[in-house]
PDB file of C-alpha atoms in Angstrom:
ATOM      1  CA  MET A   1      32.665 -38.213  15.083  1.00 60.00           C
ATOM      2  CA  ASN A   2      28.888 -37.829  13.527  1.00 88.00           C
ATOM      3  CA  THR A   3      28.076 -35.310  15.836  1.00 95.00           C
ATOM      4  CA  LEU A   4      28.761 -31.709  17.308  1.00 96.00           C
ATOM      5  CA  PRO A   5      27.937 -31.958  20.987  1.00 95.00           C
ATOM      6  CA  GLN A   6      30.669 -28.761  21.680  1.00 92.00           C
ATOM      7  CA  PHE A   7      32.934 -26.875  19.295  1.00 91.00           C
ATOM      8  CA  ASN A   8      35.501 -24.783  20.456  1.00 89.00           C
ATOM      9  CA  THR A   9      38.122 -22.563  19.136  1.00 91.00           C
ATOM     10  CA  PRO A  10      40.437 -20.353  20.504  1.00 91.00           C
ATOM     11  CA  GLN A  11      41.106 -18.562  17.207  1.00 93.00           C
ATOM     12  CA  LEU A  12      37.176 -16.802  17.145  1.00 95.00           C
ATOM     13  CA  GLU A  13      35.464 -14.532  20.116  1.00 96.00           C
ATOM     14  CA  LEU A  14      32.507 -16.358  22.038  1.00 97.00           C
ATOM     15  CA  LEU A  15      29.889 -14.324  22.093  1.00 96.00           C
ATOM     16  CA  HIS A  16      27.323 -16.636  23.853  1.00 94.00           C
ATOM     17  CA  ARG A  17      27.472 -20.613  25.126  1.00 94.00           C
ATOM     18  CA  GLY A  18      23.163 -20.891  24.650  1.00 92.00           C
ATOM     19  CA  LYS A  19      21.584 -24.508  25.114  1.00 92.00           C
ATOM     20  CA  VAL A  20      22.164 -25.339  21.532  1.00 95.00           C
ATOM     21  CA  ARG A  21      23.448 -22.395  19.849  1.00 96.00           C
ATOM     22  CA  ASP A  22      26.854 -21.245  19.870  1.00 96.00           C
ATOM     23  CA  SER A  23      27.367 -17.864  18.542  1.00 97.00           C
ATOM     24  CA  TYR A  24      31.397 -16.401  17.774  1.00 97.00           C
ATOM     25  CA  ARG A  25      32.352 -13.186  16.271  1.00 97.00           C
ATOM     26  CA  VAL A  26      34.164 -13.631  13.092  1.00 97.00           C
ATOM     27  CA  PRO A  27      36.816 -11.383  11.485  1.00 94.00           C
ATOM     28  CA  SER A  28      35.114  -9.360   9.808  1.00 91.00           C
ATOM     29  CA  GLY A  29      32.736  -8.712  12.371  1.00 94.00           C
ATOM     30  CA  GLU A  30      29.642 -10.343  11.391  1.00 97.00           C
ATOM     31  CA  ARG A  31      28.242 -13.139  14.053  1.00 98.00           C
ATOM     32  CA  LEU A  32      28.729 -16.863  13.705  1.00 98.00           C
ATOM     33  CA  ILE A  33      26.399 -19.011  14.655  1.00 98.00           C
ATOM     34  CA  VAL A  34      27.467 -22.594  15.318  1.00 98.00           C
ATOM     35  CA  VAL A  35      24.426 -25.334  15.354  1.00 98.00           C
ATOM     36  CA  THR A  36      25.174 -28.047  17.603  1.00 98.00           C
ATOM     37  CA  ASP A  37      23.790 -31.526  18.561  1.00 97.00           C
ATOM     38  CA  ARG A  38      22.612 -30.529  21.731  1.00 97.00           C
ATOM     39  CA  LEU A  39      19.595 -31.303  22.989  1.00 94.00           C
ATOM     40  CA  SER A  40      18.206 -29.683  26.011  1.00 91.00           C
ATOM     41  CA  ALA A  41      14.735 -30.853  28.002  1.00 88.00           C
ATOM     42  CA  PHE A  42      12.647 -29.564  31.046  1.00 86.00           C
ATOM     43  CA  ASP A  43      15.659 -27.044  31.505  1.00 81.00           C
ATOM     44  CA  SER A  44      18.764 -29.175  30.952  1.00 87.00           C
ATOM     45  CA  VAL A  45      20.542 -30.311  28.450  1.00 94.00           C
ATOM     46  CA  LEU A  46      21.146 -33.755  28.143  1.00 95.00           C
ATOM     47  CA  GLU A  47      24.600 -35.718  27.689  1.00 95.00           C
ATOM     48  CA  THR A  48      23.442 -37.996  24.747  1.00 96.00           C
ATOM     49  CA  ALA A  49      24.029 -35.813  21.250  1.00 96.00           C
ATOM     50  CA  ILE A  50      21.441 -36.255  18.437  1.00 96.00           C
ATOM     51  CA  PRO A  51      23.136 -36.933  14.706  1.00 95.00           C
ATOM     52  CA  TYR A  52      22.239 -34.575  12.222  1.00 96.00           C
ATOM     53  CA  LYS A  53      19.987 -32.759  14.768  1.00 97.00           C
ATOM     54  CA  GLY A  54      21.965 -29.632  15.044  1.00 97.00           C
ATOM     55  CA  ALA A  55      22.655 -29.578  10.795  1.00 97.00           C
ATOM     56  CA  VAL A  56      18.149 -30.138  10.179  1.00 97.00           C
ATOM     57  CA  LEU A  57      17.762 -27.001  13.062  1.00 97.00           C
ATOM     58  CA  ASN A  58      20.326 -25.103  10.691  1.00 98.00           C
ATOM     59  CA  GLY A  59      18.872 -26.173   7.219  1.00 98.00           C
ATOM     60  CA  LEU A  60      15.429 -26.114   8.758  1.00 98.00           C
ATOM     61  CA  ALA A  61      15.330 -21.788   9.687  1.00 98.00           C
ATOM     62  CA  ASP A  62      17.528 -21.507   6.593  1.00 98.00           C
ATOM     63  CA  PHE A  63      14.708 -22.771   4.653  1.00 98.00           C
ATOM     64  CA  TRP A  64      12.013 -20.716   6.179  1.00 98.00           C
ATOM     65  CA  PHE A  65      14.771 -18.044   6.601  1.00 98.00           C
ATOM     66  CA  ASP A  66      14.246 -17.609   2.625  1.00 98.00           C
ATOM     67  CA  LYS A  67      10.709 -18.299   2.107  1.00 98.00           C
ATOM     68  CA  THR A  68       9.900 -15.432   4.700  1.00 98.00           C
ATOM     69  CA  ARG A  69      11.902 -12.950   4.014  1.00 98.00           C
ATOM     70  CA  ASP A  70       8.925 -11.247   1.924  1.00 98.00           C
ATOM     71  CA  ILE A  71       6.842 -11.343   5.262  1.00 98.00           C
ATOM     72  CA  VAL A  72       9.702  -9.602   7.155  1.00 98.00           C
ATOM     73  CA  PRO A  73      13.374  -9.189   6.950  1.00 98.00           C
ATOM     74  CA  ASN A  74      16.415 -11.410   8.723  1.00 98.00           C
ATOM     75  CA  HIS A  75      19.477 -11.470   9.759  1.00 98.00           C
ATOM     76  CA  VAL A  76      21.068 -14.443   7.802  1.00 98.00           C
ATOM     77  CA  ILE A  77      23.940 -13.763   5.260  1.00 98.00           C
ATOM     78  CA  ARG A  78      24.346 -17.471   4.554  1.00 98.00           C
ATOM     79  CA  VAL A  79      25.022 -21.297   5.485  1.00 98.00           C
ATOM     80  CA  VAL A  80      28.921 -21.610   5.644  1.00 98.00           C
ATOM     81  CA  ASP A  81      28.585 -24.952   7.175  1.00 98.00           C
ATOM     82  CA  PRO A  82      25.619 -27.581   7.452  1.00 97.00           C
ATOM     83  CA  ASN A  83      26.087 -26.840  11.404  1.00 98.00           C
ATOM     84  CA  ALA A  84      26.741 -23.112  11.095  1.00 98.00           C
ATOM     85  CA  MET A  85      25.254 -19.787   9.996  1.00 98.00           C
ATOM     86  CA  LEU A  86      26.867 -16.472   9.209  1.00 98.00           C
ATOM     87  CA  VAL A  87      24.475 -13.882  10.626  1.00 98.00           C
ATOM     88  CA  LYS A  88      24.281  -9.756  10.796  1.00 97.00           C
ATOM     89  CA  GLU A  89      24.536  -8.584  14.158  1.00 96.00           C
ATOM     90  CA  ALA A  90      20.846  -7.218  15.473  1.00 96.00           C
ATOM     91  CA  GLU A  91      20.187  -5.172  18.400  1.00 97.00           C
ATOM     92  CA  PRO A  92      17.812  -8.458  19.699  1.00 97.00           C
ATOM     93  CA  ILE A  93      14.614  -7.769  21.163  1.00 98.00           C
ATOM     94  CA  ARG A  94      13.910  -9.422  24.844  1.00 97.00           C
ATOM     95  CA  VAL A  95      10.973 -10.847  23.680  1.00 98.00           C
ATOM     96  CA  GLU A  96       9.475 -14.268  22.647  1.00 97.00           C
ATOM     97  CA  MET A  97       5.974 -13.668  20.402  1.00 98.00           C
ATOM     98  CA  VAL A  98       4.648 -17.125  20.987  1.00 98.00           C
ATOM     99  CA  VAL A  99       1.781 -18.270  18.714  1.00 98.00           C
ATOM    100  CA  ARG A 100      -0.225 -20.547  19.569  1.00 98.00           C
ATOM    101  CA  GLY A 101      -3.066 -22.419  16.908  1.00 98.00           C
ATOM    102  CA  TYR A 102      -4.338 -25.353  19.213  1.00 98.00           C
ATOM    103  CA  LEU A 103      -5.155 -25.546  23.644  1.00 98.00           C
ATOM    104  CA  THR A 104      -1.777 -27.369  24.225  1.00 95.00           C
ATOM    105  CA  GLY A 105       1.505 -27.440  25.719  1.00 90.00           C
ATOM    106  CA  SER A 106       1.935 -25.473  29.334  1.00 91.00           C
ATOM    107  CA  MET A 107      -1.162 -23.273  28.654  1.00 96.00           C
ATOM    108  CA  LEU A 108      -3.743 -26.426  28.315  1.00 96.00           C
ATOM    109  CA  ARG A 109      -1.254 -27.366  31.742  1.00 94.00           C
ATOM    110  CA  GLY A 110      -2.957 -24.080  33.079  1.00 97.00           C
ATOM    111  CA  TYR A 111      -6.595 -24.317  31.509  1.00 98.00           C
ATOM    112  CA  LEU A 112      -6.863 -27.626  33.171  1.00 98.00           C
ATOM    113  CA  SER A 113      -6.590 -25.611  36.716  1.00 98.00           C
ATOM    114  CA  GLY A 114      -8.556 -23.370  36.237  1.00 98.00           C
ATOM    115  CA  GLN A 115      -6.436 -20.644  34.823  1.00 98.00           C
ATOM    116  CA  ARG A 116      -8.337 -18.517  31.407  1.00 98.00           C
ATOM    117  CA  THR A 117      -5.723 -15.915  30.926  1.00 98.00           C
ATOM    118  CA  PHE A 118      -2.649 -16.319  29.417  1.00 98.00           C
ATOM    119  CA  SER A 119      -0.544 -13.239  28.137  1.00 97.00           C
ATOM    120  CA  GLY A 120      -3.995 -11.281  28.399  1.00 97.00           C
ATOM    121  CA  VAL A 121      -5.829 -13.325  25.997  1.00 98.00           C
ATOM    122  CA  THR A 122      -8.894 -14.907  27.377  1.00 98.00           C
ATOM    123  CA  VAL A 123     -10.250 -17.899  26.263  1.00 98.00           C
ATOM    124  CA  PRO A 124     -13.943 -19.196  27.120  1.00 98.00           C
ATOM    125  CA  ASP A 125     -14.908 -22.175  29.591  1.00 98.00           C
ATOM    126  CA  GLY A 126     -15.423 -25.613  28.048  1.00 98.00           C
ATOM    127  CA  LEU A 127     -12.353 -26.248  25.787  1.00 98.00           C
ATOM    128  CA  THR A 128     -10.900 -29.275  25.376  1.00 97.00           C
ATOM    129  CA  LYS A 129      -7.662 -30.869  25.021  1.00 96.00           C
ATOM    130  CA  HIS A 130      -5.472 -30.045  21.811  1.00 97.00           C
ATOM    131  CA  GLN A 131      -9.031 -28.062  20.704  1.00 97.00           C
ATOM    132  CA  ARG A 132      -8.303 -25.531  17.718  1.00 98.00           C
ATOM    133  CA  PHE A 133      -8.704 -21.553  18.786  1.00 98.00           C
ATOM    134  CA  PRO A 134     -10.744 -19.763  16.242  1.00 98.00           C
ATOM    135  CA  GLU A 135      -8.117 -17.729  14.998  1.00 98.00           C
ATOM    136  CA  PRO A 136      -3.888 -17.600  16.504  1.00 98.00           C
ATOM    137  CA  LEU A 137      -3.524 -16.781  19.484  1.00 98.00           C
ATOM    138  CA  VAL A 138      -0.511 -14.472  20.353  1.00 98.00           C
ATOM    139  CA  THR A 139       0.900 -15.134  23.777  1.00 98.00           C
ATOM    140  CA  PRO A 140       3.775 -12.781  24.403  1.00 98.00           C
ATOM    141  CA  THR A 141       6.590 -14.017  26.910  1.00 97.00           C
ATOM    142  CA  THR A 142       9.988 -11.875  28.477  1.00 96.00           C
ATOM    143  CA  LYS A 143      13.355 -13.895  27.234  1.00 90.00           C
ATOM    144  CA  GLU A 144      15.197 -13.651  30.846  1.00 85.00           C
ATOM    145  CA  GLU A 145      16.114 -16.528  32.882  1.00 76.00           C
ATOM    146  CA  SER A 146      13.229 -17.970  33.435  1.00 74.00           C
ATOM    147  CA  ASP A 147      10.670 -16.549  30.694  1.00 83.00           C
ATOM    148  CA  ARG A 148       6.782 -15.057  32.108  1.00 92.00           C
ATOM    149  CA  GLU A 149       4.279 -14.355  30.568  1.00 95.00           C
ATOM    150  CA  ILE A 150       3.366 -10.978  30.317  1.00 97.00           C
ATOM    151  CA  THR A 151       0.322  -8.950  28.403  1.00 98.00           C
ATOM    152  CA  PRO A 152       1.232  -6.312  25.807  1.00 98.00           C
ATOM    153  CA  GLU A 153       0.482  -3.369  28.317  1.00 98.00           C
ATOM    154  CA  ASN A 154       2.581  -4.447  30.987  1.00 98.00           C
ATOM    155  CA  LEU A 155       5.617  -5.229  27.924  1.00 98.00           C
ATOM    156  CA  VAL A 156       5.106  -1.321  27.352  1.00 98.00           C
ATOM    157  CA  SER A 157       5.064  -0.370  31.150  1.00 98.00           C
ATOM    158  CA  GLU A 158       8.083  -2.057  31.886  1.00 97.00           C
ATOM    159  CA  GLY A 159       9.830  -0.625  28.691  1.00 97.00           C
ATOM    160  CA  TRP A 160      11.364  -3.875  27.082  1.00 97.00           C
ATOM    161  CA  VAL A 161       8.956  -2.433  23.522  1.00 98.00           C
ATOM    162  CA  SER A 162       7.265   0.687  22.663  1.00 98.00           C
ATOM    163  CA  ALA A 163       3.445  -0.157  21.821  1.00 98.00           C
ATOM    164  CA  GLU A 164       4.297   0.818  17.913  1.00 98.00           C
ATOM    165  CA  LEU A 165       6.927  -2.174  18.008  1.00 98.00           C
ATOM    166  CA  TYR A 166       4.858  -4.891  20.028  1.00 98.00           C
ATOM    167  CA  GLU A 167       1.855  -4.097  17.395  1.00 98.00           C
ATOM    168  CA  GLN A 168       4.627  -4.910  14.104  1.00 98.00           C
ATOM    169  CA  MET A 169       6.084  -7.572  15.989  1.00 98.00           C
ATOM    170  CA  ARG A 170       2.412  -9.194  17.230  1.00 98.00           C
ATOM    171  CA  VAL A 171       1.040  -8.613  13.071  1.00 98.00           C
ATOM    172  CA  VAL A 172       4.783  -9.748  11.448  1.00 98.00           C
ATOM    173  CA  ALA A 173       4.446 -13.288  13.774  1.00 98.00           C
ATOM    174  CA  LEU A 174       0.631 -13.620  13.089  1.00 98.00           C
ATOM    175  CA  LYS A 175       1.922 -13.610   8.771  1.00 98.00           C
ATOM    176  CA  LEU A 176       4.447 -15.377   9.729  1.00 98.00           C
ATOM    177  CA  PHE A 177       2.362 -18.229  11.239  1.00 98.00           C
ATOM    178  CA  ASN A 178      -0.421 -18.327   9.271  1.00 98.00           C
ATOM    179  CA  PHE A 179       1.914 -18.922   5.988  1.00 98.00           C
ATOM    180  CA  ALA A 180       3.458 -21.644   7.599  1.00 98.00           C
ATOM    181  CA  SER A 181       0.576 -23.300   8.536  1.00 98.00           C
ATOM    182  CA  ALA A 182      -0.619 -23.172   4.981  1.00 98.00           C
ATOM    183  CA  TRP A 183       2.746 -24.646   4.008  1.00 97.00           C
ATOM    184  CA  MET A 184       2.720 -27.549   6.544  1.00 97.00           C
ATOM    185  CA  ALA A 185      -0.994 -28.148   5.945  1.00 98.00           C
ATOM    186  CA  GLU A 186      -0.224 -29.051   2.299  1.00 97.00           C
ATOM    187  CA  ARG A 187       2.385 -31.703   3.618  1.00 96.00           C
ATOM    188  CA  GLY A 188      -0.160 -33.272   6.019  1.00 96.00           C
ATOM    189  CA  ILE A 189       1.790 -31.432   8.798  1.00 97.00           C
ATOM    190  CA  ILE A 190      -0.149 -28.910  11.210  1.00 97.00           C
ATOM    191  CA  LEU A 191       1.975 -26.181  12.992  1.00 97.00           C
ATOM    192  CA  VAL A 192       0.695 -26.347  16.645  1.00 97.00           C
ATOM    193  CA  ASP A 193       2.452 -23.961  17.804  1.00 97.00           C
ATOM    194  CA  THR A 194       6.015 -21.754  17.896  1.00 98.00           C
ATOM    195  CA  LYS A 195       7.856 -18.659  18.712  1.00 97.00           C
ATOM    196  CA  TYR A 196       9.679 -15.993  16.571  1.00 98.00           C
ATOM    197  CA  GLU A 197      12.386 -13.893  18.689  1.00 98.00           C
ATOM    198  CA  PHE A 198      13.017 -10.617  16.911  1.00 98.00           C
ATOM    199  CA  GLY A 199      16.131  -7.810  17.083  1.00 98.00           C
ATOM    200  CA  LEU A 200      16.648  -4.578  15.302  1.00 98.00           C
ATOM    201  CA  LEU A 201      18.742  -3.747  12.621  1.00 98.00           C
ATOM    202  CA  ASN A 202      19.357  -0.116  11.908  1.00 96.00           C
ATOM    203  CA  GLY A 203      16.061   0.744  13.021  1.00 96.00           C
ATOM    204  CA  GLU A 204      13.791  -2.185  11.479  1.00 98.00           C
ATOM    205  CA  LEU A 205      12.807  -4.584  12.298  1.00 98.00           C
ATOM    206  CA  ILE A 206      14.205  -7.931  11.553  1.00 98.00           C
ATOM    207  CA  LEU A 207      13.335 -12.078  12.252  1.00 98.00           C
ATOM    208  CA  ILE A 208      16.330 -13.372  14.078  1.00 98.00           C
ATOM    209  CA  ASP A 209      17.727 -16.749  16.088  1.00 95.00           C
ATOM    210  CA  GLU A 210      15.577 -20.159  14.650  1.00 96.00           C
ATOM    211  CA  ILE A 211      11.926 -20.719  12.523  1.00 98.00           C
ATOM    212  CA  HIS A 212       9.576 -23.607  12.753  1.00 98.00           C
ATOM    213  CA  THR A 213      12.263 -25.587  13.634  1.00 96.00           C
ATOM    214  CA  PRO A 214      11.277 -28.960  16.015  1.00 93.00           C
ATOM    215  CA  ASP A 215      12.820 -26.920  18.956  1.00 92.00           C
ATOM    216  CA  SER A 216      11.160 -23.947  18.898  1.00 94.00           C
ATOM    217  CA  SER A 217       7.338 -25.420  17.217  1.00 95.00           C
ATOM    218  CA  ARG A 218       5.016 -28.119  17.883  1.00 94.00           C
ATOM    219  CA  PHE A 219       4.160 -29.807  15.128  1.00 95.00           C
ATOM    220  CA  TRP A 220       1.178 -32.990  15.118  1.00 96.00           C
ATOM    221  CA  ASP A 221       0.562 -35.266  11.706  1.00 94.00           C
ATOM    222  CA  ALA A 222      -2.264 -34.069  10.177  1.00 96.00           C
ATOM    223  CA  ALA A 223      -4.007 -37.485   9.663  1.00 96.00           C
ATOM    224  CA  ASP A 224      -3.608 -38.351  12.784  1.00 95.00           C
ATOM    225  CA  TYR A 225      -4.878 -35.635  14.868  1.00 97.00           C
ATOM    226  CA  ALA A 226      -8.667 -35.720  12.341  1.00 97.00           C
ATOM    227  CA  THR A 227      -8.948 -39.210  13.988  1.00 97.00           C
ATOM    228  CA  ASN A 228      -7.515 -38.435  17.546  1.00 95.00           C
ATOM    229  CA  PRO A 229      -6.862 -35.300  18.100  1.00 96.00           C
ATOM    230  CA  GLU A 230      -6.099 -36.177  21.671  1.00 94.00           C
ATOM    231  CA  GLY A 231      -3.662 -38.330  20.747  1.00 90.00           C
ATOM    232  CA  ALA A 232      -1.764 -37.295  17.404  1.00 88.00           C
ATOM    233  CA  ALA A 233       1.269 -37.821  16.557  1.00 80.00           C
ATOM    234  CA  GLN A 234       3.667 -35.506  17.552  1.00 83.00           C
ATOM    235  CA  MET A 235       6.625 -34.481  15.470  1.00 83.00           C
ATOM    236  CA  ASP A 236       8.610 -32.547  17.710  1.00 75.00           C
ATOM    237  CA  LYS A 237      11.388 -33.450  20.061  1.00 81.00           C
ATOM    238  CA  GLU A 238       8.383 -34.149  22.682  1.00 81.00           C
ATOM    239  CA  TYR A 239       8.681 -37.995  22.354  1.00 86.00           C
ATOM    240  CA  ILE A 240      12.290 -37.143  24.306  1.00 91.00           C
ATOM    241  CA  ARG A 241       9.831 -35.112  26.769  1.00 87.00           C
ATOM    242  CA  GLN A 242       7.843 -37.645  26.901  1.00 88.00           C
ATOM    243  CA  TRP A 243      10.787 -41.313  27.608  1.00 93.00           C
ATOM    244  CA  LEU A 244      12.283 -38.876  29.744  1.00 94.00           C
ATOM    245  CA  ILE A 245       8.810 -38.774  32.028  1.00 91.00           C
ATOM    246  CA  ALA A 246       8.371 -42.134  31.849  1.00 94.00           C
ATOM    247  CA  HIS A 247      12.138 -42.760  33.188  1.00 95.00           C
ATOM    248  CA  LYS A 248      12.043 -40.403  36.395  1.00 94.00           C
ATOM    249  CA  VAL A 249      13.662 -41.903  39.131  1.00 92.00           C
ATOM    250  CA  ASP A 250      13.486 -40.710  42.251  1.00 93.00           C
ATOM    251  CA  GLY A 251      11.603 -37.431  41.101  1.00 90.00           C
ATOM    252  CA  LYS A 252      14.668 -36.540  38.340  1.00 93.00           C
ATOM    253  CA  TYR A 253      15.546 -37.694  34.913  1.00 94.00           C
ATOM    254  CA  PRO A 254      17.459 -39.567  33.053  1.00 95.00           C
ATOM    255  CA  THR A 255      20.923 -37.536  32.443  1.00 94.00           C
ATOM    256  CA  ALA A 256      21.719 -39.265  29.316  1.00 95.00           C
ATOM    257  CA  LEU A 257      19.548 -41.570  26.041  1.00 96.00           C
ATOM    258  CA  THR A 258      19.590 -44.900  25.520  1.00 96.00           C
ATOM    259  CA  PRO A 259      21.426 -45.489  21.545  1.00 95.00           C
ATOM    260  CA  GLU A 260      17.649 -46.904  20.581  1.00 96.00           C
ATOM    261  CA  VAL A 261      15.942 -43.339  21.567  1.00 95.00           C
ATOM    262  CA  THR A 262      18.844 -41.514  20.519  1.00 95.00           C
ATOM    263  CA  ALA A 263      18.426 -43.211  16.891  1.00 94.00           C
ATOM    264  CA  GLU A 264      14.477 -43.072  17.030  1.00 94.00           C
ATOM    265  CA  ALA A 265      15.626 -39.580  17.411  1.00 94.00           C
ATOM    266  CA  SER A 266      17.573 -38.609  14.675  1.00 95.00           C
ATOM    267  CA  ARG A 267      14.921 -39.969  12.579  1.00 94.00           C
ATOM    268  CA  ARG A 268      12.129 -38.297  13.510  1.00 93.00           C
ATOM    269  CA  TYR A 269      14.665 -35.130  12.701  1.00 95.00           C
ATOM    270  CA  LEU A 270      15.658 -35.853   9.399  1.00 96.00           C
ATOM    271  CA  ASP A 271      11.715 -37.116   8.461  1.00 95.00           C
ATOM    272  CA  ILE A 272      10.362 -33.703   9.770  1.00 95.00           C
ATOM    273  CA  TYR A 273      13.321 -32.144   7.399  1.00 97.00           C
ATOM    274  CA  GLN A 274      12.029 -34.409   4.440  1.00 97.00           C
ATOM    275  CA  ARG A 275       8.169 -33.554   4.981  1.00 96.00           C
ATOM    276  CA  ILE A 276       8.574 -29.765   4.757  1.00 97.00           C
ATOM    277  CA  THR A 277      10.892 -29.181   2.430  1.00 97.00           C
ATOM    278  CA  GLY A 278      10.458 -32.210   0.354  1.00 96.00           C
ATOM    279  CA  GLN A 279      14.529 -33.244  -0.097  1.00 96.00           C
ATOM    280  CA  PRO A 280      16.207 -35.600   2.648  1.00 96.00           C
ATOM    281  CA  LEU A 281      18.289 -33.361   4.489  1.00 96.00           C
ATOM    282  CA  ALA A 282      22.174 -33.305   2.433  1.00 91.00           C
ATOM    283  CA  GLY A 283      24.520 -35.743   3.540  1.00 85.00           C
ATOM    284  CA  ALA A 284      22.797 -37.785   5.901  1.00 83.00           C
ATOM    285  CA  ALA A 285      23.244 -40.755   4.255  1.00 75.00           C
ATOM    286  CA  ASP A 286      27.265 -40.515   5.353  1.00 79.00           C
ATOM    287  CA  ALA A 287      26.852 -42.267   8.743  1.00 76.00           C
ATOM    288  CA  ASP A 288      31.133 -41.841   9.146  1.00 82.00           C
ATOM    289  CA  VAL A 289      31.307 -38.034   8.415  1.00 87.00           C
ATOM    290  CA  ASN A 290      33.483 -36.357  11.162  1.00 92.00           C
ATOM    291  CA  VAL A 291      31.761 -33.534  11.744  1.00 94.00           C
ATOM    292  CA  PRO A 292      33.668 -30.802  13.875  1.00 93.00           C
ATOM    293  CA  ALA A 293      36.686 -31.795  11.396  1.00 92.00           C
ATOM    294  CA  ARG A 294      34.099 -30.793   8.570  1.00 94.00           C
ATOM    295  CA  LEU A 295      33.244 -27.501  10.183  1.00 95.00           C
ATOM    296  CA  VAL A 296      36.338 -26.437  10.675  1.00 94.00           C
ATOM    297  CA  GLN A 297      37.859 -27.227   7.096  1.00 94.00           C
ATOM    298  CA  ASN A 298      34.332 -25.288   6.106  1.00 96.00           C
ATOM    299  CA  LEU A 299      35.605 -22.222   8.552  1.00 96.00           C
ATOM    300  CA  VAL A 300      38.937 -22.271   7.292  1.00 96.00           C
ATOM    301  CA  LYS A 301      37.878 -22.140   3.722  1.00 96.00           C
ATOM    302  CA  GLU A 302      35.857 -18.837   4.821  1.00 96.00           C
ATOM    303  CA  GLY A 303      38.771 -17.430   6.318  1.00 95.00           C
ATOM    304  CA  PHE A 304      37.369 -17.387   9.894  1.00 96.00           C
ATOM    305  CA  MET A 305      40.226 -19.234  11.127  1.00 94.00           C
ATOM    306  CA  GLN A 306      43.061 -20.504  10.081  1.00 89.00           C
ATOM    307  CA  ASP A 307      44.124 -24.407   9.287  1.00 77.00           C
ATOM    308  CA  ALA A 308      45.780 -24.989  12.407  1.00 61.00           C
ATOM    309  CA  PRO A 309      45.031 -27.087  15.410  1.00 58.00           C
ATOM    310  CA  VAL A 310      41.910 -25.979  17.416  1.00 50.00           C
ATOM    311  CA  GLU A 311      40.212 -27.518  20.015  1.00 51.00           C
ATOM    312  CA  GLN A 312      37.397 -30.047  19.892  1.00 46.00           C
ATOM    313  CA  LEU A 313      35.501 -30.834  23.008  1.00 44.00           C
ATOM    314  CA  ASN A 314      33.353 -33.032  22.738  1.00 42.00           C
ATOM    315  CA  GLY A 315      30.646 -34.786  25.943  1.00 39.00           C
TER     316      GLY A 315
END
C-alpha cells in the first residue's frame, strides 16, 4: 500500500491524533511525529489519502527547519522515516503566528464584507484582490477548538503570552517569512501567507510543528501572478478545496476524491517539493512501496518498536 491513512500501534503511547499528524512517545522519552497521507479541508478529514503527501510535508518541514536554524532553534532531532520525525518535547505556545504578504483567503473575504482591522492590524480602503502589502502583516490567532483572531494586547491580557514573548515571536516570524520569501522568489514561487507555531524548551523559544509546507502555507506561481494577479496559479491544497466547492451537493462537500483528482493532488505535492528543494522526493518513483510496512521497519531499526506484529489500520 503506497499511502499511510493511519498508523496505530500498541507498542507506543499515543499522545495526540491530529487531522494529519499523530504524535507518540518513544521509549527514550522524545516525541515521534508521524505525518500521514490524510488530507483535511473545511475542518473535515477526507476519506481519500493522497500518495506521498505525508512524505512531502515531512521532507519540506525538515528542509526548512534546517535552513532556518540560524534564525531560531527548532524541535527536530532527526528524520527516522520519510513519514516520521523524532523531535524534542517542548511546551507549546497556544498561538499561531500568521504572516500575510497578500490580501487573499479569509482576510480577503473579510475585507470584501467591510472588515478593515484583522488581529489588531488595520488596512486601508481601496485594496484589490491578491494585492501585495507594502510589508508583511502579522495577524495572530489563538489555538483553540476554533481558532480566532486576536490582538497582541488581548493575547497578553488573556494570559496566552507575555508582551515580551509575543514580540520575540513576532520578530522571528517576520524573519522566517522574509527568508523563505526570498528563497522561493529565486525559484519562481511566491510565499503568499503562512503560519508558524512556537514552543518553549528550557525557557528558550523554539520553532515546532511544520514550516512552509503546502498545508501550512499558500503558494502562487510568480509568472502567473505577474500576468494575472487575481487568477494566479495556486501551488498548495487550494486545488482540492476548489474541487470540493465545485462538487457540493445540497450544501455538503464530498467526503472522498475521485482517482483523477487524487492523482493530480499527489502530482502537485511532489511538484512543489521539487521546486522548493531542487530535488525530487526520494522514493517517489516507487509506486509499489508499502508505506506502513516501511514505517514499522524503520521504527524497529531505531529501537522504538520490537519486531512483532502491530496493528495497522488504513481507511
